[in-house]
CSV table of C-alpha atoms in Angstrom, one decimal:
chain,number,residue,atom,x,y,z
A,1,SER,CA,0.5,0.3,0.0
A,2,GLN,CA,0.8,3.5,-0.6
A,3,THR,CA,1.9,5.9,2.3
A,4,ILE,CA,3.5,8.7,2.9
A,5,HIS,CA,5.5,9.8,6.0
A,6,GLN,CA,6.3,13.8,6.9
A,7,TRP,CA,8.7,14.4,9.0
A,8,PRO,CA,9.4,16.6,12.1
A,9,ALA,CA,6.0,16.6,13.4
A,10,THR,CA,7.0,19.8,15.4
A,11,LEU,CA,9.1,22.2,16.1
A,12,VAL,CA,9.9,25.3,17.0
A,13,GLN,CA,12.7,27.4,15.4
A,14,PRO,CA,13.9,30.8,16.3
A,15,VAL,CA,14.4,33.9,13.8
A,16,GLY,CA,17.3,32.9,10.9
A,17,SER,CA,17.9,29.8,11.4
A,18,PRO,CA,17.3,26.7,9.0
A,19,LEU,CA,14.9,24.2,8.4
A,20,SER,CA,15.0,21.2,6.2
A,21,LEU,CA,11.2,19.2,6.3
A,22,GLU,CA,11.4,16.0,4.8
A,23,CYS,CA,8.9,14.0,3.1
A,24,THR,CA,9.4,10.3,1.3
A,25,VAL,CA,6.3,8.3,-0.1
A,26,GLU,CA,6.6,4.5,0.1
A,27,GLY,CA,4.3,1.8,-2.0
A,28,THR,CA,4.6,4.0,-5.7
A,29,SER,CA,7.6,5.5,-8.2
A,30,ASN,CA,7.6,8.6,-10.3
A,31,PRO,CA,4.6,10.9,-7.8
A,32,ASN,CA,3.6,14.7,-8.3
A,33,LEU,CA,5.1,15.8,-4.6
A,34,TYR,CA,3.4,18.6,-4.1
A,35,TRP,CA,4.2,21.0,-0.4
A,36,TYR,CA,1.8,23.6,0.8
A,37,ARG,CA,1.8,26.0,3.6
A,38,GLN,CA,-1.3,26.4,5.6
A,39,ALA,CA,-1.3,30.2,8.2
A,40,ALA,CA,-4.2,29.5,10.7
A,41,GLY,CA,-7.5,30.3,9.2
A,42,ARG,CA,-6.5,30.4,6.2
A,43,GLY,CA,-6.6,27.6,3.5
A,44,LEU,CA,-4.0,25.5,1.5
A,45,GLN,CA,-1.4,27.1,-0.2
A,46,LEU,CA,0.6,25.8,-2.8
A,47,LEU,CA,4.0,26.2,-2.3
A,48,PHE,CA,6.6,24.3,-4.9
A,49,TYR,CA,5.4,21.0,-6.7
A,50,SER,CA,7.8,18.7,-8.6
A,51,VAL,CA,7.3,15.9,-11.6
A,52,GLY,CA,10.6,14.4,-11.2
A,53,ILE,CA,13.6,14.3,-10.3
A,54,GLY,CA,15.3,17.4,-10.0
A,55,GLN,CA,12.6,19.2,-11.5
A,56,ILE,CA,10.8,21.5,-8.7
A,57,SER,CA,8.2,24.6,-9.8
A,58,SER,CA,7.4,27.5,-7.0
A,59,GLU,CA,4.6,29.1,-7.2
A,60,VAL,CA,4.8,31.8,-4.8
A,61,PRO,CA,8.3,34.2,-4.0
A,62,GLN,CA,9.5,33.0,-0.4
A,63,ASN,CA,12.2,32.6,1.2
A,64,LEU,CA,11.6,28.8,0.5
A,65,SER,CA,13.6,26.1,-1.0
A,66,ALA,CA,12.7,23.1,-2.3
A,67,SER,CA,14.0,20.1,-3.6
A,68,ARG,CA,14.1,16.3,-4.6
A,69,PRO,CA,16.4,14.4,-4.4
A,70,GLN,CA,15.1,11.1,-5.1
A,71,ASP,CA,12.2,9.8,-6.8
A,72,ARG,CA,10.2,9.7,-3.6
A,73,GLN,CA,12.2,11.6,-1.7
A,74,PHE,CA,10.8,15.8,-1.3
A,75,ILE,CA,12.1,18.2,0.9
A,76,LEU,CA,11.7,22.0,1.9
A,77,SER,CA,14.0,24.1,2.7
A,78,SER,CA,15.4,27.4,3.9
A,79,LYS,CA,18.5,28.9,4.9
A,80,LYS,CA,17.3,31.7,7.3
A,81,LEU,CA,13.9,31.4,8.9
A,82,LEU,CA,11.3,34.2,9.1
A,83,LEU,CA,8.3,34.8,11.6
A,84,SER,CA,6.2,34.8,8.9
A,85,ASP,CA,6.8,31.0,8.3
A,86,SER,CA,5.6,29.9,11.3
A,87,GLY,CA,2.7,27.8,10.0
A,88,PHE,CA,1.1,23.9,8.9
A,89,TYR,CA,3.6,22.0,6.1
A,90,LEU,CA,2.4,19.6,4.3
A,91,CYS,CA,4.1,17.1,1.9
A,92,ALA,CA,0.8,15.0,-0.3
A,93,TRP,CA,1.6,13.8,-4.1
A,94,HIS,CA,-0.5,11.6,-6.5
A,95,THR,CA,0.4,9.5,-9.8
A,96,TRP,CA,-1.4,9.7,-13.1
A,97,ARG,CA,-2.4,6.4,-12.7
A,98,GLY,CA,-4.4,7.1,-9.4
A,99,ASN,CA,-7.4,9.4,-9.0
A,100,THR,CA,-6.2,10.7,-4.6
A,101,ILE,CA,-3.8,13.1,-3.7
A,102,TYR,CA,-2.6,12.0,-0.3
A,103,PHE,CA,-1.9,14.3,2.5
A,104,GLY,CA,1.1,13.7,4.7
A,105,GLU,CA,0.2,14.5,8.9
A,106,GLY,CA,1.6,17.7,8.2
A,107,SER,CA,4.8,19.5,10.3
A,108,TRP,CA,3.8,22.3,12.5
A,109,LEU,CA,6.8,25.1,12.8
A,110,THR,CA,6.5,28.2,15.0
A,111,VAL,CA,9.4,30.2,14.6
A,112,VAL,CA,10.3,32.5,17.4
B,1,LYS,CA,-8.4,34.4,-11.5
B,2,ASN,CA,-9.3,31.4,-10.5
B,3,GLN,CA,-10.9,30.9,-7.1
B,4,VAL,CA,-12.8,28.4,-4.9
B,5,GLU,CA,-15.1,29.9,-2.4
B,6,GLN,CA,-17.1,28.0,0.8
B,7,SER,CA,-19.7,28.9,2.7
B,8,PRO,CA,-20.2,28.9,5.1
B,9,GLN,CA,-17.4,29.9,7.7
B,10,SER,CA,-18.2,27.5,10.6
B,11,LEU,CA,-21.4,25.4,11.0
B,12,ILE,CA,-22.2,24.0,14.6
B,13,ILE,CA,-25.5,21.7,14.9
B,14,LEU,CA,-26.3,19.2,17.0
B,15,GLU,CA,-25.8,15.2,16.9
B,16,GLY,CA,-28.1,13.9,14.4
B,17,LYS,CA,-28.5,16.7,12.2
B,18,ASN,CA,-28.3,16.6,8.6
B,19,CYS,CA,-25.9,19.3,7.2
B,20,THR,CA,-25.6,21.3,3.4
B,21,LEU,CA,-22.1,22.4,3.1
B,22,GLN,CA,-21.5,25.5,-0.1
B,23,CYS,CA,-18.3,25.5,-2.6
B,24,ASN,CA,-18.8,28.0,-5.8
B,25,TYR,CA,-15.6,27.9,-7.8
B,26,THR,CA,-14.5,30.1,-11.0
B,27,VAL,CA,-11.9,26.9,-12.2
B,28,SER,CA,-12.6,27.0,-15.8
B,29,PRO,CA,-12.2,24.2,-17.7
B,30,PHE,CA,-11.2,21.8,-15.0
B,31,SER,CA,-10.7,17.8,-14.5
B,32,ASN,CA,-12.2,17.0,-11.1
B,33,LEU,CA,-13.7,18.7,-7.9
B,34,ARG,CA,-12.9,17.0,-4.2
B,35,TRP,CA,-14.1,17.1,-1.1
B,36,TYR,CA,-11.9,16.7,1.9
B,37,LYS,CA,-12.3,16.2,5.9
B,38,GLN,CA,-9.0,17.5,7.8
B,39,ASP,CA,-9.1,17.5,11.8
B,40,THR,CA,-7.5,20.1,13.4
B,41,GLY,CA,-3.7,19.1,13.4
B,42,ARG,CA,-3.8,16.7,10.7
B,43,GLY,CA,-2.9,16.5,7.2
B,44,PRO,CA,-6.4,16.4,4.7
B,45,VAL,CA,-8.3,12.8,3.6
B,46,SER,CA,-9.8,12.5,0.4
B,47,LEU,CA,-13.8,12.3,1.1
B,48,THR,CA,-15.3,12.0,-2.7
B,49,ILE,CA,-13.7,12.8,-5.6
B,50,MET,CA,-16.3,13.3,-8.7
B,51,THR,CA,-14.9,14.7,-13.1
B,52,PHE,CA,-16.5,17.5,-14.4
B,53,SER,CA,-19.4,14.7,-15.9
B,54,GLU,CA,-20.4,13.6,-12.6
B,55,ASN,CA,-23.5,14.7,-10.8
B,56,THR,CA,-23.6,13.2,-7.7
B,57,LYS,CA,-20.6,11.0,-5.8
B,58,SER,CA,-21.6,9.2,-2.5
B,59,ASN,CA,-19.0,7.6,0.5
B,60,GLY,CA,-21.0,6.7,3.3
B,61,ARG,CA,-23.2,9.5,5.3
B,62,TYR,CA,-21.4,12.4,3.2
B,63,THR,CA,-22.6,13.2,-0.3
B,64,ALA,CA,-21.1,15.4,-2.7
B,65,THR,CA,-22.9,17.0,-6.2
B,66,LEU,CA,-21.8,19.3,-8.3
B,67,ASP,CA,-23.4,21.7,-11.3
B,68,ALA,CA,-20.7,22.5,-14.0
B,69,ASP,CA,-23.3,24.7,-15.2
B,70,THR,CA,-24.0,27.0,-12.1
B,71,LYS,CA,-20.3,26.3,-10.8
B,72,GLN,CA,-22.0,25.1,-7.5
B,73,SER,CA,-21.1,21.8,-5.5
B,74,SER,CA,-21.7,21.1,-2.2
B,75,LEU,CA,-21.4,18.3,0.6
B,76,HIS,CA,-24.5,16.8,2.3
B,77,ILE,CA,-23.2,15.4,5.7
B,78,THR,CA,-26.3,13.2,7.0
B,79,ALA,CA,-27.1,12.1,10.7
B,80,SER,CA,-24.0,13.6,11.9
B,81,GLN,CA,-21.6,12.4,14.5
B,82,LEU,CA,-19.3,14.5,16.9
B,83,SER,CA,-16.5,12.8,14.4
B,84,ASP,CA,-17.5,14.7,12.4
B,85,SER,CA,-16.3,17.8,13.6
B,86,ALA,CA,-13.3,18.4,11.0
B,87,SER,CA,-12.7,21.4,8.4
B,88,TYR,CA,-14.4,20.6,5.3
B,89,ILE,CA,-12.4,21.3,2.0
B,90,CYS,CA,-13.3,22.0,-1.4
B,91,VAL,CA,-10.8,21.0,-4.2
B,92,VAL,CA,-11.2,22.5,-7.8
B,93,GLU,CA,-7.6,20.5,-10.2
B,94,VAL,CA,-7.1,21.4,-13.3
B,95,MET,CA,-4.8,18.6,-14.9
B,96,SER,CA,-1.6,21.6,-16.0
B,97,GLY,CA,0.6,20.5,-19.5
B,98,ALA,CA,3.1,20.1,-17.2
B,99,GLY,CA,2.5,16.4,-16.0
B,100,SER,CA,0.6,17.7,-12.7
B,101,TYR,CA,-2.2,18.6,-11.3
B,102,GLN,CA,-2.9,22.5,-10.4
B,103,LEU,CA,-4.6,22.1,-7.1
B,104,THR,CA,-7.2,25.4,-6.1
B,105,PHE,CA,-8.3,24.9,-2.8
B,106,GLY,CA,-11.1,26.5,-1.0
B,107,LYS,CA,-11.1,27.5,2.2
B,108,GLY,CA,-13.0,25.0,4.5
B,109,THR,CA,-15.9,25.3,6.4
B,110,LYS,CA,-15.6,24.3,10.0
B,111,LEU,CA,-18.0,22.0,11.2
B,112,SER,CA,-18.2,21.7,15.5
B,113,VAL,CA,-21.1,18.6,16.2
B,114,ILE,CA,-22.3,19.0,19.5
B,115,PRO,CA,-23.9,16.9,21.6
């Protein structure tokens, strides 16, 4: 069966510190991968998507970057966090053959 | 600009009652319309998915409808349970030429079911 793992689940980071959130998918190959952010009281905002290894598309300019070093691994990073980076980050995936988009459990980031 | 608007923003109902959540969209054309349930602090979980040619889709006590002419969708919850308390998100999906799906999310309706 297909599963998606996302970690860490929660983290508190000081302003200016780096960030690395990792997402891995099991049970499928060549998935489309997505990073979303959900700020308090707001809808899901697409940050990055990837259709293959090394292929990253950014939807909004921001302080974050994404990388896909392996087929089923998607990483969200920042060199220097801002207070506005706080939020709930979700990784998601699906394939052309499937009709469901699967979300990870999310990562709560609080920048202090 | 493609948009997905959901109403009401929040809703409180008594356990056992029915309710209907609304989703209006301007995304056109689109491939699929999805409804997700998101418990607080968790990732969204898929409830239903409809192609643009479908009118209704059920999943247990959840029934989604789609009117492509008026660009409206609704999610009807029957005999609500306390565990239905969550945010319900409408998502319109367009297949892009880059080989991926462009998803437009509504901001969700926060449902609270009280005993």
